[in-house]
Short mmCIF file of C-alpha atoms (C1' of nucleotides) in Angstrom, two decimals:
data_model
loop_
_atom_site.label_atom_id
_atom_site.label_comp_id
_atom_site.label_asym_id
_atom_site.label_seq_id
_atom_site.Cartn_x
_atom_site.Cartn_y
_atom_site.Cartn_z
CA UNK L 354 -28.41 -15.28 -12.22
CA UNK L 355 -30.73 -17.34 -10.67
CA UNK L 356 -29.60 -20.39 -8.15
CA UNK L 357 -28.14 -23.81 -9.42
CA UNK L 358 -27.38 -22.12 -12.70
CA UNK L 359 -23.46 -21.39 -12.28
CA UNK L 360 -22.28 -23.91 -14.37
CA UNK L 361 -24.48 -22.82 -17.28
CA UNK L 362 -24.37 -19.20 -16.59
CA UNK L 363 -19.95 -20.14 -16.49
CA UNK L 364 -20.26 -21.71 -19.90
CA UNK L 365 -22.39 -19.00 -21.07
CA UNK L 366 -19.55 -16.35 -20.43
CA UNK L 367 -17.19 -18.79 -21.36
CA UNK L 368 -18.21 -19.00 -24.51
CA UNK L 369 -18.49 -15.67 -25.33
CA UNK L 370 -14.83 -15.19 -23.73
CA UNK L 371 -13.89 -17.94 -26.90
CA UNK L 372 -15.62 -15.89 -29.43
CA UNK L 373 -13.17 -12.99 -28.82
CA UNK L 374 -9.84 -14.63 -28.18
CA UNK L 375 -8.24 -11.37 -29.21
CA UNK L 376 -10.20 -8.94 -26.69
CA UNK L 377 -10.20 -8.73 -23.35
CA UNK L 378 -13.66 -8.89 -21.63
CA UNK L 379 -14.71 -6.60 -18.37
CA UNK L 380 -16.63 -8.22 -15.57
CA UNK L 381 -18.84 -5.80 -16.45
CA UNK L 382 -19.36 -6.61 -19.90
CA UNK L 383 -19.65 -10.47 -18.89
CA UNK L 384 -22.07 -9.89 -16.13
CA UNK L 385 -24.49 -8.33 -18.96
CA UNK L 386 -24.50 -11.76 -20.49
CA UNK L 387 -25.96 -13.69 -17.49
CA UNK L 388 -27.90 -10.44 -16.18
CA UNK L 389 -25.99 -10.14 -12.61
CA UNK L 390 -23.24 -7.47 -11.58
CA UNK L 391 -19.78 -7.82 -12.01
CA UNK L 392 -18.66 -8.39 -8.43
CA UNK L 393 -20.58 -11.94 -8.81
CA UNK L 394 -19.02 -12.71 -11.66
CA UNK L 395 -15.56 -12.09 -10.31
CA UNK L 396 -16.33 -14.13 -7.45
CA UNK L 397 -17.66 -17.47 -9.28
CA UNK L 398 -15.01 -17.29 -11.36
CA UNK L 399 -12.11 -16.59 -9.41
CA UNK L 400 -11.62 -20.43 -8.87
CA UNK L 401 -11.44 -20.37 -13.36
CA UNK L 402 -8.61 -18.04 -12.44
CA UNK L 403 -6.54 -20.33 -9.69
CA UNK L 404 -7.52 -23.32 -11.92
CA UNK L 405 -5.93 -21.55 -15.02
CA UNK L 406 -8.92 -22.07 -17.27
CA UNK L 407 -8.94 -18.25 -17.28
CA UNK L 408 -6.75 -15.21 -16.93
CA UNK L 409 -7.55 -11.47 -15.34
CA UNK L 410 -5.78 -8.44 -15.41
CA UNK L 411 -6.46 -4.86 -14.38
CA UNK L 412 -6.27 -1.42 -15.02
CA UNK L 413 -6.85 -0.11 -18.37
CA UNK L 414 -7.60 -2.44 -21.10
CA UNK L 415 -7.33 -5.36 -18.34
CA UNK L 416 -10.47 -7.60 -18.06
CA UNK L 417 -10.60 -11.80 -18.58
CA UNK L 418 -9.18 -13.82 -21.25
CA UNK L 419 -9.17 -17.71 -21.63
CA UNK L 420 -6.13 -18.90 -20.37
CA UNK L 421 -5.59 -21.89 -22.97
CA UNK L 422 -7.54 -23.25 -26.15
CA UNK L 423 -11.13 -24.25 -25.97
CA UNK L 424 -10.36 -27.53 -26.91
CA UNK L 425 -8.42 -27.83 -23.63
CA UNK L 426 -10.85 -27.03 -21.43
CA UNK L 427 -12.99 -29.26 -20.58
CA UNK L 428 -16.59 -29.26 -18.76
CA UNK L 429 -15.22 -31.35 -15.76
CA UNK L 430 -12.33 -29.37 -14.83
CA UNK L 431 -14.61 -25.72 -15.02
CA UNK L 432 -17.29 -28.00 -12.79
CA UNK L 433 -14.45 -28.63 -10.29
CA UNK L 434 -13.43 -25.28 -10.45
CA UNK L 435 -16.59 -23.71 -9.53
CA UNK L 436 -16.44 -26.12 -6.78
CA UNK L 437 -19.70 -27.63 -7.56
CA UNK L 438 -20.97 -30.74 -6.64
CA UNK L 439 -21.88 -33.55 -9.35
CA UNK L 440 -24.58 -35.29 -7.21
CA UNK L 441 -26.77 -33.42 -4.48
CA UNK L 442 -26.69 -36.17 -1.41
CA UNK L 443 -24.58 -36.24 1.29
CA UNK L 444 -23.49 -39.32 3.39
CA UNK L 445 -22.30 -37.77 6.46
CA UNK L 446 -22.99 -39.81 9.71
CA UNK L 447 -25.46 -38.22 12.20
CA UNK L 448 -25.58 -41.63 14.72
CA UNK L 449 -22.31 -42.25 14.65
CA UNK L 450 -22.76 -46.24 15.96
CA UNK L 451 -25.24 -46.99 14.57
CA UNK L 452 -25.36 -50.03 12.32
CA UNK L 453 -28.24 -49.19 10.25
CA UNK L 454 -26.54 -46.28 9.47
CA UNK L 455 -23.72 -47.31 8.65
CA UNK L 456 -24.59 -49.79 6.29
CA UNK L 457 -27.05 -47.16 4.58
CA UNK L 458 -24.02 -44.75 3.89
CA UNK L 459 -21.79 -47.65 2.98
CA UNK L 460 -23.85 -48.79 0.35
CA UNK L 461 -25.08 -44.94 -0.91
CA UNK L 462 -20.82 -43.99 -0.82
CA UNK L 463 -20.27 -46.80 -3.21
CA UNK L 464 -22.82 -45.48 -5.33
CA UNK L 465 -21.78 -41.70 -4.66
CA UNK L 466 -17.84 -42.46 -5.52
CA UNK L 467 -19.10 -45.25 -8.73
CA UNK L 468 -21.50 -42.26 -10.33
CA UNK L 469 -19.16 -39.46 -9.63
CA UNK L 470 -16.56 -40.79 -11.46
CA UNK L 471 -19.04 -41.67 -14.60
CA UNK L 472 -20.10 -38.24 -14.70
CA UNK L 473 -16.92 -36.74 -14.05
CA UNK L 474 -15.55 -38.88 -17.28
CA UNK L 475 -19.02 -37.88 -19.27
CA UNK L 476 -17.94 -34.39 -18.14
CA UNK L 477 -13.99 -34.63 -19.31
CA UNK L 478 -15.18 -35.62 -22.51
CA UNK L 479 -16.98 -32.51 -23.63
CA UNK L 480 -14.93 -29.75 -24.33
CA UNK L 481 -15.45 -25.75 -24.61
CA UNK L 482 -14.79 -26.27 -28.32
CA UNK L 483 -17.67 -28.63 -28.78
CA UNK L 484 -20.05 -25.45 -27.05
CA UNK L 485 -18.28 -22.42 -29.53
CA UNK L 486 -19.06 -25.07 -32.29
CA UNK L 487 -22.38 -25.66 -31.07
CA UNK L 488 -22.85 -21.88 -31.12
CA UNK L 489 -21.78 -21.35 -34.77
CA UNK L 490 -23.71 -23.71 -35.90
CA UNK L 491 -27.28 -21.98 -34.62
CA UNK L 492 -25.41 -18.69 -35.50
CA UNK L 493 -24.98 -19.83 -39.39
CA UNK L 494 -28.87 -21.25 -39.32
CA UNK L 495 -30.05 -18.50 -37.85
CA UNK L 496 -27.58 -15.71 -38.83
CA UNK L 497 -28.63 -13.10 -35.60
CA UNK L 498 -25.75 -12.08 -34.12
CA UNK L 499 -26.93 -9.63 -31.17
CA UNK L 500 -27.41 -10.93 -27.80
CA UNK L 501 -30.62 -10.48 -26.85
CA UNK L 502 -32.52 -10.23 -23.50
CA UNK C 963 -31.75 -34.86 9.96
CA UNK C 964 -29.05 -32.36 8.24
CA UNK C 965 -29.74 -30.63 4.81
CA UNK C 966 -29.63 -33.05 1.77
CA UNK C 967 -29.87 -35.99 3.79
CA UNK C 968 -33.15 -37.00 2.82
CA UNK C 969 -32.36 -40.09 0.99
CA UNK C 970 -30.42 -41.27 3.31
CA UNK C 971 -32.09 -40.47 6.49
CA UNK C 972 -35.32 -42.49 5.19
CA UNK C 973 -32.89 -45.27 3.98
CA UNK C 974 -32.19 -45.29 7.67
CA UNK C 975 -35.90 -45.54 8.38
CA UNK C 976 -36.99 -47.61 5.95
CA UNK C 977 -34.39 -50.36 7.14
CA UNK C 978 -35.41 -49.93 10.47
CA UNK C 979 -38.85 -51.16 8.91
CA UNK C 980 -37.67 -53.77 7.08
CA UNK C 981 -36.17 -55.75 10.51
CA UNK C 982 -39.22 -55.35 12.22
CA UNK C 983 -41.95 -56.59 9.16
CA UNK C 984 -44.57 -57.53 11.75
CA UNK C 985 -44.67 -54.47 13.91
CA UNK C 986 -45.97 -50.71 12.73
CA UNK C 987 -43.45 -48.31 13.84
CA UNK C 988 -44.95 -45.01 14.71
CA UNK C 989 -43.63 -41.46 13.32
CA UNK C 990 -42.17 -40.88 16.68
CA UNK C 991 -40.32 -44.06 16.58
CA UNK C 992 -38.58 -43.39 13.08
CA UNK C 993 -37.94 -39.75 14.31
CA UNK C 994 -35.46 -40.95 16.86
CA UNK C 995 -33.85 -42.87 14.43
CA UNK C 996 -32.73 -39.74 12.67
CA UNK C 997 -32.74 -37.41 15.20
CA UNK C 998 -35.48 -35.14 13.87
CA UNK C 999 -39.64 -35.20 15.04
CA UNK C 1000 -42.78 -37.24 13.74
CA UNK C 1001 -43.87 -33.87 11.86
CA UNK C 1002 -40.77 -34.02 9.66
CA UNK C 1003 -40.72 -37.94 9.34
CA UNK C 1004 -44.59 -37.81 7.48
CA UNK C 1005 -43.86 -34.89 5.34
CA UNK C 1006 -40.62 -36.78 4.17
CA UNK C 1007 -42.14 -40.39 3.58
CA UNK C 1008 -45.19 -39.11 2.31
CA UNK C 1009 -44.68 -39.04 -1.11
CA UNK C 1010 -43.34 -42.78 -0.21
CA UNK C 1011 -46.64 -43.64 0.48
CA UNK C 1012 -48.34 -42.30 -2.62
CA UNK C 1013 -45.75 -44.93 -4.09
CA UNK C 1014 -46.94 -47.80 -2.69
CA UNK C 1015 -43.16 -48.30 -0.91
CA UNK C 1016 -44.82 -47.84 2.45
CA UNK C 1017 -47.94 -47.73 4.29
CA UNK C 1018 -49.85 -45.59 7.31
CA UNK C 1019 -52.64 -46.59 9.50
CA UNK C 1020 -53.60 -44.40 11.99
CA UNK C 1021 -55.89 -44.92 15.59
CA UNK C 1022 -54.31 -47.17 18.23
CA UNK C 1023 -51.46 -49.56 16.91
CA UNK C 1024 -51.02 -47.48 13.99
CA UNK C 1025 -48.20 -46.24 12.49
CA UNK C 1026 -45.89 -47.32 9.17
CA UNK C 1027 -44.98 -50.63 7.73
CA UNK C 1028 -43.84 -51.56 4.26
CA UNK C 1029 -46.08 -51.55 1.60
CA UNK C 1030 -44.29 -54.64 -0.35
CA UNK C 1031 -41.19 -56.76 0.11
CA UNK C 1032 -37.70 -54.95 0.50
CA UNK C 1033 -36.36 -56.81 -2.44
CA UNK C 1034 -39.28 -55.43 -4.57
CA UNK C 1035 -37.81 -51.85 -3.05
CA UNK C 1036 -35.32 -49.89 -5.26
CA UNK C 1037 -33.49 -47.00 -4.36
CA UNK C 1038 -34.31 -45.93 -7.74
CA UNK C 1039 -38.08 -45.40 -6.32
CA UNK C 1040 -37.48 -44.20 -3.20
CA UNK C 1041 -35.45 -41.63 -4.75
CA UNK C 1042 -38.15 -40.44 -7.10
CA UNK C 1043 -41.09 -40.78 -4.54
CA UNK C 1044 -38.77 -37.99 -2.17
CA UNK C 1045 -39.06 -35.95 -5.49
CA UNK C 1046 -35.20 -35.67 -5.11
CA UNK C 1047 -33.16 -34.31 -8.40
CA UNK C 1048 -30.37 -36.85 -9.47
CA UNK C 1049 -28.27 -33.91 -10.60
CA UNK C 1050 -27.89 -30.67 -8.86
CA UNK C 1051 -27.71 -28.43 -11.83
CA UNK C 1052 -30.50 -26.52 -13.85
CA UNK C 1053 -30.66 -25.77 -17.47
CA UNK C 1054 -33.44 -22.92 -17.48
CA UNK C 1055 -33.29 -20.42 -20.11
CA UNK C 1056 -32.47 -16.53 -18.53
CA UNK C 1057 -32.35 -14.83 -21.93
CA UNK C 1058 -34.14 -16.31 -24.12
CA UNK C 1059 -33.26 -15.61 -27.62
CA UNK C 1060 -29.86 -15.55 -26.87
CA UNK C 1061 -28.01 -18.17 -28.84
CA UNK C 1062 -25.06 -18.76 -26.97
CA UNK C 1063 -27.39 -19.87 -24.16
CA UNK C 1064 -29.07 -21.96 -26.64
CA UNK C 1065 -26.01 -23.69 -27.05
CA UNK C 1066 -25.21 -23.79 -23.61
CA UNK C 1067 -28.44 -25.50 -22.82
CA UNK C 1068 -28.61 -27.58 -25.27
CA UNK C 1069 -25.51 -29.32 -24.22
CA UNK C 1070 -25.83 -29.48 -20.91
CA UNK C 1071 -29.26 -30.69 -21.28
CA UNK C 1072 -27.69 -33.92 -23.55
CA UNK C 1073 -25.61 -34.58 -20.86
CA UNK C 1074 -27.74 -34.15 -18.04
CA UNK C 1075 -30.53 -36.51 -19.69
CA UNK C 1076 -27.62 -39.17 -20.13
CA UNK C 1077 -26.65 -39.22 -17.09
CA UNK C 1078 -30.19 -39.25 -15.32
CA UNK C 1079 -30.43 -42.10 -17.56
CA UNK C 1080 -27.22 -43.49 -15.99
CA UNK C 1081 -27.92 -42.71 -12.56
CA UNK C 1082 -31.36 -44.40 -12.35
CA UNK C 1083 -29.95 -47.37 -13.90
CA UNK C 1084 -27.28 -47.81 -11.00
CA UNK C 1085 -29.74 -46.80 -8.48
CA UNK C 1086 -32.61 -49.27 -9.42
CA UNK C 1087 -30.38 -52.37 -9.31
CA UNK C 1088 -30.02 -51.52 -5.64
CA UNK C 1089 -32.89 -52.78 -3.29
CA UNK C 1090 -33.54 -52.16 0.53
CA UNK C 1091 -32.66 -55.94 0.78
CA UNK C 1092 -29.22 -54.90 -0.66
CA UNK C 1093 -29.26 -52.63 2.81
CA UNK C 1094 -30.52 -54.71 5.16
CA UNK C 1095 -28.04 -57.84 4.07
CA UNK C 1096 -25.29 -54.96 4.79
CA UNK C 1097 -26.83 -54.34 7.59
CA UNK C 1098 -27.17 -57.80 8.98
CA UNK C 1099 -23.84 -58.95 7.88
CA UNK C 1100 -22.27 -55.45 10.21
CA UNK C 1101 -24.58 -56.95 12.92
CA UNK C 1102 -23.01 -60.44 13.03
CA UNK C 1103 -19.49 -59.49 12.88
CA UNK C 1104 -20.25 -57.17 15.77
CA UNK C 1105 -23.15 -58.17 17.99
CA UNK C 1106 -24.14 -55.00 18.96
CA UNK C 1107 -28.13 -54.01 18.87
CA UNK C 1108 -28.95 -51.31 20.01
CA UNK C 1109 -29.23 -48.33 18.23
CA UNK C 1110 -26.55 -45.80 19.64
CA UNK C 1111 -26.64 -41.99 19.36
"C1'" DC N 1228 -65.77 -41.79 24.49
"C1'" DT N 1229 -61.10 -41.64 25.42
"C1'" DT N 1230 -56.63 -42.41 23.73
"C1'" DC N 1231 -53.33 -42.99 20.25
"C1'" DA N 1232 -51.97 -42.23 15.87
"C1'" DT N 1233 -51.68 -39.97 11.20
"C1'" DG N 1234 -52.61 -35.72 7.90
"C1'" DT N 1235 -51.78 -31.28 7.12
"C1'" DA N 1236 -51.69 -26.29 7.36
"C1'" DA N 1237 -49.35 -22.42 9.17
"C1'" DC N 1238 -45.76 -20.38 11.21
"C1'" DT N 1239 -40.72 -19.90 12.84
"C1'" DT N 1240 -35.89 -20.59 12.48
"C1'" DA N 1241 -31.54 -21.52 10.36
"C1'" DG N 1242 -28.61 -21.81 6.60
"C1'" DT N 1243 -27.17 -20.73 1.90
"C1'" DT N 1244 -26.30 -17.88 -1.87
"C1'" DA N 1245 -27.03 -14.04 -4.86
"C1'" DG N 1246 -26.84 -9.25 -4.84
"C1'" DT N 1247 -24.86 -4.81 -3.26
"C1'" DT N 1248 -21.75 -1.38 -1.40
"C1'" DA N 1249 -17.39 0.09 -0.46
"C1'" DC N 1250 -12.74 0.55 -0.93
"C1'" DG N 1251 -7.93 -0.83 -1.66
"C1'" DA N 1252 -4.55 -2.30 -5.27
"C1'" DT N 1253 -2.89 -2.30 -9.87
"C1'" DT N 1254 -2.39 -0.85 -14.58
"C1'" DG N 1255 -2.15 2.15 -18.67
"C1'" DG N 1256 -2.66 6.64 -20.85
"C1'" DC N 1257 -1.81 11.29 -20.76
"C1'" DG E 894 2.77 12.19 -11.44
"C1'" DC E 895 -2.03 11.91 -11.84
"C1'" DC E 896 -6.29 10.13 -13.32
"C1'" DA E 897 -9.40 6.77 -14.85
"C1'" DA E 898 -10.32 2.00 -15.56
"C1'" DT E 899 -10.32 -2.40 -13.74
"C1'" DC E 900 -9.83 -6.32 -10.68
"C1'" DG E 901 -9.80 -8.34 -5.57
"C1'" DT E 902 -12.14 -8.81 -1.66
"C1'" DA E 903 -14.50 -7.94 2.65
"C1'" DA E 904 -18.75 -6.90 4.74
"C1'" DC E 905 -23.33 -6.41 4.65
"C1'" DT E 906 -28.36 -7.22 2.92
"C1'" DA E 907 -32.06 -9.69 0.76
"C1'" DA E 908 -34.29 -13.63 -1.00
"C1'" DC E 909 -35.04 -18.26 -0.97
"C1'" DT E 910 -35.18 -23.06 0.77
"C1'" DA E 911 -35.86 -26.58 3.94
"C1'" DA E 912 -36.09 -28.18 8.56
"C1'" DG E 913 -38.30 -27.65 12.79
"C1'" DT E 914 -42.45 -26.57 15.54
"C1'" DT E 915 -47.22 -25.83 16.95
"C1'" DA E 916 -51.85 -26.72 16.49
"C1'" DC E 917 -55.70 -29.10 15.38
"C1'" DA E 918 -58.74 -32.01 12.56
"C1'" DT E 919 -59.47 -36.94 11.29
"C1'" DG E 920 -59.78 -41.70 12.05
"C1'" DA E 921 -59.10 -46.30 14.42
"C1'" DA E 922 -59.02 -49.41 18.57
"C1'" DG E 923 -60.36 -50.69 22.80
#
DNA sequence: CTTCATGTAACTTAGTTAGTTACGATTGGC
DNA sequence: GCCAATCGTAACTAACTAAGTTACATGAAG
């Protein structure tokens, strides 16, 4: 799992957890998909857990299940739940007083709060049904159904 | 000059610029501005020179001025001569072959390209005149010049 | 020809995050 | 009740990134 990639290596899990509604999946099965161990998959998506997206159980049998339809989840609520950011700046103050500064991060927090809610609605819109779907579709075309390296 | 502050902390510099047209400002000037040293100051606005946004002389009297008018000045440029990334996420392949991924990718990719699209829209409609009017309208309502800590 | 400035390479330091190890807690099967 | 499977989580290590620093070559002005 290299850095940067947790929302797509999330969705990649993700959508293998929707292609076997019925079965419980280990960490250790889903860290095979993404090529990591299961104690990092756990931990990035614990927050899925608290956030409901997803469910976990233990003991025998236990393992991760989607915790509602993939139509109701949607890309913007797993990105929040990762606890990811949507744009990479920050607009902290470092001279606190100073007017240059401050209208530089006025200006860039208007932009910051105007293009985080675009992409946050972009986000909403796509769904974890649209991905399975997406899937299916190169599945059918294709018709290989192992996952390969 | 904190992580990730890149575009903001040569915003800060470049308006500093801007109010003085006439005079060069040396490295060492601009890194007291953000708190950092001359070393770090080049290696950041480099890549704004290569633009055209600002230029260097060296020798006595040298230093940086601004290569064209600050309405002429997007942040939209700036942004792209830091080589900063709009969006923080990456959509590289890890197993390739795998068509879930595919999927995966393939989505995010849409959406990412969109809203790059988006983003560089907003951000080129803003110039470092925008900034500087901010800046100047903060300074009249409070007087104050000099440039605290 | 000395001084002031940039240009840049090389190294150091600090911070972040993935990866790993270890172990406790919980669950189901026998 | 006991054992094996599984998650939860803390603590540590390793790898990577980016800022900070040092050093020195280059070039311009007087």
């Amino acid at each position: 799992m290299k850095r940067n990639s947790r929302l797509s290596s999330t969705l990649h899990i993700l959508v293998h957890m929707a292609e076997k509604p019925e079965q419980a999946l280990t960490s250790e099965q889903l860290a095979t998909f993404i090529h990591t161990n299961p104690v990092v998959v756990r931990r990035t998506i614990a927050g899925l857990r608290d956030a409901g997206i997803v469910t976990s159980s233990r003991g025998h049998g236990g393992g991760w299940l989607l915790g509602r339809a993939p139509e109701k989840i949607s890309l913007a609520e797993i990105s929040v739940a990762l606890g990811e950011t949507l744009l990479p700046f920050s607009t902290e103050p470092e001279s606190p007083g100073c007017l240059v500064e401050q209208a530089v991060i006025a200006v860039l927090d208007d932009f910051r709060i105007a293009a985080e809610k675009l992409l946050a609605e972009k986000l909403s819109r796509i769904t974890l049904a649209d991905l399975t779907a997406d899937f299916r579709r190169r599945f059918d075309l294709i018709g290989v159904s192992s996952h390969a390296v």
